[in-house]
mmCIF file of C-alpha atoms in Angstrom:
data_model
loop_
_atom_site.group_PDB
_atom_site.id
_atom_site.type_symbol
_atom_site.label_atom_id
_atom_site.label_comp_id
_atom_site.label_asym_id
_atom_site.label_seq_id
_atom_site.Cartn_x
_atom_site.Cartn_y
_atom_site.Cartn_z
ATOM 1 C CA UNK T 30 0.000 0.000 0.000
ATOM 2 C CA UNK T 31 2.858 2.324 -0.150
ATOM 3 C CA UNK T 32 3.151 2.144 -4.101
ATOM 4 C CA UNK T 33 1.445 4.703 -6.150
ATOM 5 C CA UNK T 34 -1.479 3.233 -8.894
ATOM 6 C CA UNK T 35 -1.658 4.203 -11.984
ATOM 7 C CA UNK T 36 -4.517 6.272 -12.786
ATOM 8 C CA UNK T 37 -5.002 8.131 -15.959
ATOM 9 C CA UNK T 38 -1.677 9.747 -16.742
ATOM 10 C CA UNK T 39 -0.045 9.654 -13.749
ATOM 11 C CA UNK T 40 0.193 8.268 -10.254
ATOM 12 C CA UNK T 41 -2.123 8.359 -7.715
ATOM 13 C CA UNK T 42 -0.581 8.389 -4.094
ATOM 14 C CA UNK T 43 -2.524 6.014 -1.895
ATOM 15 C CA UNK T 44 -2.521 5.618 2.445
ATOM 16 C CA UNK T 45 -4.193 3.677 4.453
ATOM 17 C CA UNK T 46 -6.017 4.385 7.954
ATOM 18 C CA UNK T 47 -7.258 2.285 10.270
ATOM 19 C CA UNK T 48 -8.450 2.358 13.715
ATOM 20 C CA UNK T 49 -8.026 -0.337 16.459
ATOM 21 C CA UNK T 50 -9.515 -0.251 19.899
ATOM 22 C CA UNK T 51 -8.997 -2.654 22.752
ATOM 23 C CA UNK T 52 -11.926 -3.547 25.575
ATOM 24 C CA UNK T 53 -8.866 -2.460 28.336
ATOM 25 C CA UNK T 54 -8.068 0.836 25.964
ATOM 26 C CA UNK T 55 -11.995 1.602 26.004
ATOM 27 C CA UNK T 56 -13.303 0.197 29.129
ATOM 28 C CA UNK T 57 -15.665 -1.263 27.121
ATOM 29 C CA UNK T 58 -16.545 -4.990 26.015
ATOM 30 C CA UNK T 59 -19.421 -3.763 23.374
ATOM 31 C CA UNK T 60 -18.620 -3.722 19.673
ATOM 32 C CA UNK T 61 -20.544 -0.821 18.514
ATOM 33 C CA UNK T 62 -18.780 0.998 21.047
ATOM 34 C CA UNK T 63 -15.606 -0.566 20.316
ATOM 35 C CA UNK T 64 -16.115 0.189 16.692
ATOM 36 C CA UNK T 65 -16.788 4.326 17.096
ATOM 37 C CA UNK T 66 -14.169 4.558 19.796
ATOM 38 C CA UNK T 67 -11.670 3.066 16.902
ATOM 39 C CA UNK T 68 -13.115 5.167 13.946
ATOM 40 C CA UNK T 69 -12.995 8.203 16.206
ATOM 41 C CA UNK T 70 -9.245 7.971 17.101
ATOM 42 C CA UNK T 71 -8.751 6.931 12.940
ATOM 43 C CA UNK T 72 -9.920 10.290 11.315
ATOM 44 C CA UNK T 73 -8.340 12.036 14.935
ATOM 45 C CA UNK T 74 -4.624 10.458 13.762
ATOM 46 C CA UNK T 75 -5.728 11.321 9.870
ATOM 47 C CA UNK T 76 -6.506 14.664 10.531
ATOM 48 C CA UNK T 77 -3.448 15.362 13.026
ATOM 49 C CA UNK T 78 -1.079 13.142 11.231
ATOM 50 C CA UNK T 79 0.251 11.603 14.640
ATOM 51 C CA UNK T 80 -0.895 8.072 15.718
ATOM 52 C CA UNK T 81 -4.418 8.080 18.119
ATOM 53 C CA UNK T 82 -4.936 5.133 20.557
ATOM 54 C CA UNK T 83 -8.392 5.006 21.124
ATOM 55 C CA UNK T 84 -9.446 5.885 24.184
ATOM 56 C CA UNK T 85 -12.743 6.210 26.594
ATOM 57 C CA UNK T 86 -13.494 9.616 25.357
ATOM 58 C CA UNK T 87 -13.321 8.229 21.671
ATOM 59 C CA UNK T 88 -16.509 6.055 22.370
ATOM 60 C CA UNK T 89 -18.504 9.117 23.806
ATOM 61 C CA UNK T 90 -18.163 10.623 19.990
ATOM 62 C CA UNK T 91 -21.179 11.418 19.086
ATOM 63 C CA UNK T 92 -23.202 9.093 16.507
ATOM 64 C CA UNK T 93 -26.075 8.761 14.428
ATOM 65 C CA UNK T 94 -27.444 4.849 13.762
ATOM 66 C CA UNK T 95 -24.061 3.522 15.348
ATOM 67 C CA UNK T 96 -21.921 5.753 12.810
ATOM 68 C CA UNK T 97 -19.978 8.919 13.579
ATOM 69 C CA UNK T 98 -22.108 11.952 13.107
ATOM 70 C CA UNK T 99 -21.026 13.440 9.930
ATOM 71 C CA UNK T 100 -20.172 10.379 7.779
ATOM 72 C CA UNK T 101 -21.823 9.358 4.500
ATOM 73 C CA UNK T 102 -25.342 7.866 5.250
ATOM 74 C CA UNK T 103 -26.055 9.930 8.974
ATOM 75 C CA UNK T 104 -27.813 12.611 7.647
ATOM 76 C CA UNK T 105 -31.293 13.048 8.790
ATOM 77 C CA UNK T 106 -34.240 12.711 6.882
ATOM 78 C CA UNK T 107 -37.274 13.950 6.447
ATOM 79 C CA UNK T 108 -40.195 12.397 4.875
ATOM 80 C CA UNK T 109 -43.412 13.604 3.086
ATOM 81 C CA UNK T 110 -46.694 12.586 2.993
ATOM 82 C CA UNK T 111 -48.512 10.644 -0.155
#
């Protein structure tokens, strides 16, 4: 994963993120839980460029249908009659 692809006429850089969380790191034995704590201390280390260990805190983030408020697919809606 450290190889550029090729992609039209050139390269396209590519990273990867990931999150891991630990039932001792979180305090927590729950996978939902587990899951936002780890995607919460991913985008964290993405967006400071340092490496997050999930946390506590990270499983307070808030969330919308188990998913960190603000992803793809969270986004209320509203529905009309007939």
């Amino acid at each position: 994963m450290t190889r550029p692809v090729p992609y039209g006429d050139g390269l396209l850089p590519l990273t990867v993120s990931l999150g891991a969380a630990t039932p001792a790191g979180v305090g927590s034995t729950d996978l939902p839980t587990l899951m936002r704590a780890a995607d919460t201390a991913m985008y964290e280390g993405k967006h400071s460029g340092i490496i997050v260990q999930a946390h506590p805190g990270h499983a307070q983030a808030p969330s919308v249908n188990g998913r960190r408020e603000g992803r793809p697919g969270t986004a209320a809606r509203t529905t009309t009659g007939p």
